Amino acid sequence: DLVASIAVGIVDGQVLIDLNYEEEAYDKGDVADVPLAIIPSTGQFTLLQMDGKIKKDELMKALELGKKSVEQIINIQRAALKKKFEVE
């Protein structure tokens, strides 16, 4: 199976995907950066890391958003692989 990954996080209470430097360096409130990787066929996390402060309910929202985002990424990966290796 393929493995897909993304970073999600919280910046001042807002759940975000793929934080940029300015968001990670935000100093006016709590920030959390949560890189994760998922095996799409099983939904299992193969990587889960957290930097920063995050509440449990925010973490759960971020993980759900991450799962949905990984589904989109894996569809793009599969399409690219099929296109690259399709038999003519």
PDB file of C-alpha atoms in Angstrom:
ATOM      1  CA  ASP A   1       0.000   0.000   0.000  1.00  0.00           C
ATOM      2  CA  LEU A   2       0.998   3.621  -0.297  1.00  0.00           C
ATOM      3  CA  VAL A   3       1.555   5.864   2.683  1.00  0.00           C
ATOM      4  CA  ALA A   4       0.422   9.474   2.593  1.00  0.00           C
ATOM      5  CA  SER A   5       1.293  12.227   5.006  1.00  0.00           C
ATOM      6  CA  ILE A   6       0.393  15.801   5.861  1.00  0.00           C
ATOM      7  CA  ALA A   7       0.784  18.214   8.730  1.00  0.00           C
ATOM      8  CA  VAL A   8      -2.221  19.637  10.516  1.00  0.00           C
ATOM      9  CA  GLY A   9      -2.279  22.000  13.421  1.00  0.00           C
ATOM     10  CA  ILE A  10      -3.916  24.558  15.601  1.00  0.00           C
ATOM     11  CA  VAL A  11      -3.149  28.261  15.529  1.00  0.00           C
ATOM     12  CA  ASP A  12      -4.956  30.274  18.181  1.00  0.00           C
ATOM     13  CA  GLY A  13      -7.874  27.812  18.253  1.00  0.00           C
ATOM     14  CA  GLN A  14      -8.225  27.421  14.480  1.00  0.00           C
ATOM     15  CA  VAL A  15      -7.610  24.007  12.885  1.00  0.00           C
ATOM     16  CA  LEU A  16      -5.361  24.305   9.808  1.00  0.00           C
ATOM     17  CA  ILE A  17      -3.764  22.060   7.212  1.00  0.00           C
ATOM     18  CA  ASP A  18      -0.077  22.342   6.281  1.00  0.00           C
ATOM     19  CA  LEU A  19       1.009  25.216   8.523  1.00  0.00           C
ATOM     20  CA  ASN A  20       3.489  27.661   7.016  1.00  0.00           C
ATOM     21  CA  TYR A  21       6.382  29.298   8.879  1.00  0.00           C
ATOM     22  CA  GLU A  22       4.381  32.342   9.954  1.00  0.00           C
ATOM     23  CA  GLU A  23       1.641  30.127  11.387  1.00  0.00           C
ATOM     24  CA  GLU A  24       4.142  27.903  13.217  1.00  0.00           C
ATOM     25  CA  ALA A  25       5.895  30.988  14.646  1.00  0.00           C
ATOM     26  CA  TYR A  26       2.642  32.664  15.757  1.00  0.00           C
ATOM     27  CA  ASP A  27       3.326  34.155  19.198  1.00  0.00           C
ATOM     28  CA  LYS A  28      -0.027  35.649  20.190  1.00  0.00           C
ATOM     29  CA  GLY A  29      -1.661  32.350  21.210  1.00  0.00           C
ATOM     30  CA  ASP A  30      -1.253  28.592  21.336  1.00  0.00           C
ATOM     31  CA  VAL A  31       0.199  26.791  18.333  1.00  0.00           C
ATOM     32  CA  ALA A  32       0.476  23.065  17.638  1.00  0.00           C
ATOM     33  CA  ASP A  33       1.982  21.366  14.600  1.00  0.00           C
ATOM     34  CA  VAL A  34       0.968  17.727  14.118  1.00  0.00           C
ATOM     35  CA  PRO A  35       2.681  15.849  11.272  1.00  0.00           C
ATOM     36  CA  LEU A  36       0.951  12.550  10.526  1.00  0.00           C
ATOM     37  CA  ALA A  37       1.098   9.691   8.061  1.00  0.00           C
ATOM     38  CA  ILE A  38      -1.638   7.173   7.314  1.00  0.00           C
ATOM     39  CA  ILE A  39      -1.933   3.855   5.486  1.00  0.00           C
ATOM     40  CA  PRO A  40      -5.061   4.506   3.384  1.00  0.00           C
ATOM     41  CA  SER A  41      -6.292   0.913   3.107  1.00  0.00           C
ATOM     42  CA  THR A  42      -6.392   0.455   6.888  1.00  0.00           C
ATOM     43  CA  GLY A  43      -6.730   4.030   8.154  1.00  0.00           C
ATOM     44  CA  GLN A  44      -3.900   3.348  10.598  1.00  0.00           C
ATOM     45  CA  PHE A  45      -1.534   6.106  11.603  1.00  0.00           C
ATOM     46  CA  THR A  46       2.091   5.238  10.900  1.00  0.00           C
ATOM     47  CA  LEU A  47       3.397   8.572  12.142  1.00  0.00           C
ATOM     48  CA  LEU A  48       1.963  10.936  14.705  1.00  0.00           C
ATOM     49  CA  GLN A  49       4.096  13.702  16.129  1.00  0.00           C
ATOM     50  CA  MET A  50       3.102  16.818  17.999  1.00  0.00           C
ATOM     51  CA  ASP A  51       4.947  20.034  18.660  1.00  0.00           C
ATOM     52  CA  GLY A  52       3.260  22.696  20.763  1.00  0.00           C
ATOM     53  CA  LYS A  53       0.156  22.921  22.921  1.00  0.00           C
ATOM     54  CA  ILE A  54      -3.208  21.514  21.922  1.00  0.00           C
ATOM     55  CA  LYS A  55      -6.436  20.567  23.683  1.00  0.00           C
ATOM     56  CA  LYS A  56      -7.827  17.057  23.271  1.00  0.00           C
ATOM     57  CA  ASP A  57     -10.899  18.194  21.299  1.00  0.00           C
ATOM     58  CA  GLU A  58      -8.698  20.313  18.993  1.00  0.00           C
ATOM     59  CA  LEU A  59      -6.376  17.354  18.430  1.00  0.00           C
ATOM     60  CA  MET A  60      -9.315  15.131  17.489  1.00  0.00           C
ATOM     61  CA  LYS A  61     -10.577  17.750  15.002  1.00  0.00           C
ATOM     62  CA  ALA A  62      -7.078  18.105  13.543  1.00  0.00           C
ATOM     63  CA  LEU A  63      -6.711  14.330  13.138  1.00  0.00           C
ATOM     64  CA  GLU A  64     -10.073  14.070  11.361  1.00  0.00           C
ATOM     65  CA  LEU A  65      -9.109  16.903   9.026  1.00  0.00           C
ATOM     66  CA  GLY A  66      -5.779  15.176   8.440  1.00  0.00           C
ATOM     67  CA  LYS A  67      -7.484  11.892   7.534  1.00  0.00           C
ATOM     68  CA  LYS A  68      -9.741  13.644   5.013  1.00  0.00           C
ATOM     69  CA  SER A  69      -6.781  15.500   3.513  1.00  0.00           C
ATOM     70  CA  VAL A  70      -4.737  12.302   3.225  1.00  0.00           C
ATOM     71  CA  GLU A  71      -7.602  10.700   1.277  1.00  0.00           C
ATOM     72  CA  GLN A  72      -7.344  13.499  -1.274  1.00  0.00           C
ATOM     73  CA  ILE A  73      -3.547  13.203  -1.418  1.00  0.00           C
ATOM     74  CA  ILE A  74      -3.646   9.430  -1.921  1.00  0.00           C
ATOM     75  CA  ASN A  75      -6.123   9.796  -4.799  1.00  0.00           C
ATOM     76  CA  ILE A  76      -3.738  12.217  -6.505  1.00  0.00           C
ATOM     77  CA  GLN A  77      -0.793   9.867  -5.872  1.00  0.00           C
ATOM     78  CA  ARG A  78      -2.649   6.868  -7.306  1.00  0.00           C
ATOM     79  CA  ALA A  79      -3.748   8.805 -10.399  1.00  0.00           C
ATOM     80  CA  ALA A  80      -0.186   9.987 -11.014  1.00  0.00           C
ATOM     81  CA  LEU A  81       1.191   6.453 -10.661  1.00  0.00           C
ATOM     82  CA  LYS A  82      -1.455   5.000 -12.991  1.00  0.00           C
ATOM     83  CA  LYS A  83      -0.714   7.673 -15.590  1.00  0.00           C
ATOM     84  CA  LYS A  84       3.039   7.131 -15.336  1.00  0.00           C
ATOM     85  CA  PHE A  85       2.889   3.359 -15.627  1.00  0.00           C
ATOM     86  CA  GLU A  86      -0.144   2.714 -17.807  1.00  0.00           C
ATOM     87  CA  VAL A  87       0.408   0.234 -20.614  1.00  0.00           C
ATOM     88  CA  GLU A  88       0.098   1.687 -24.081  1.00  0.00           C
TER      89      GLU A  88
END
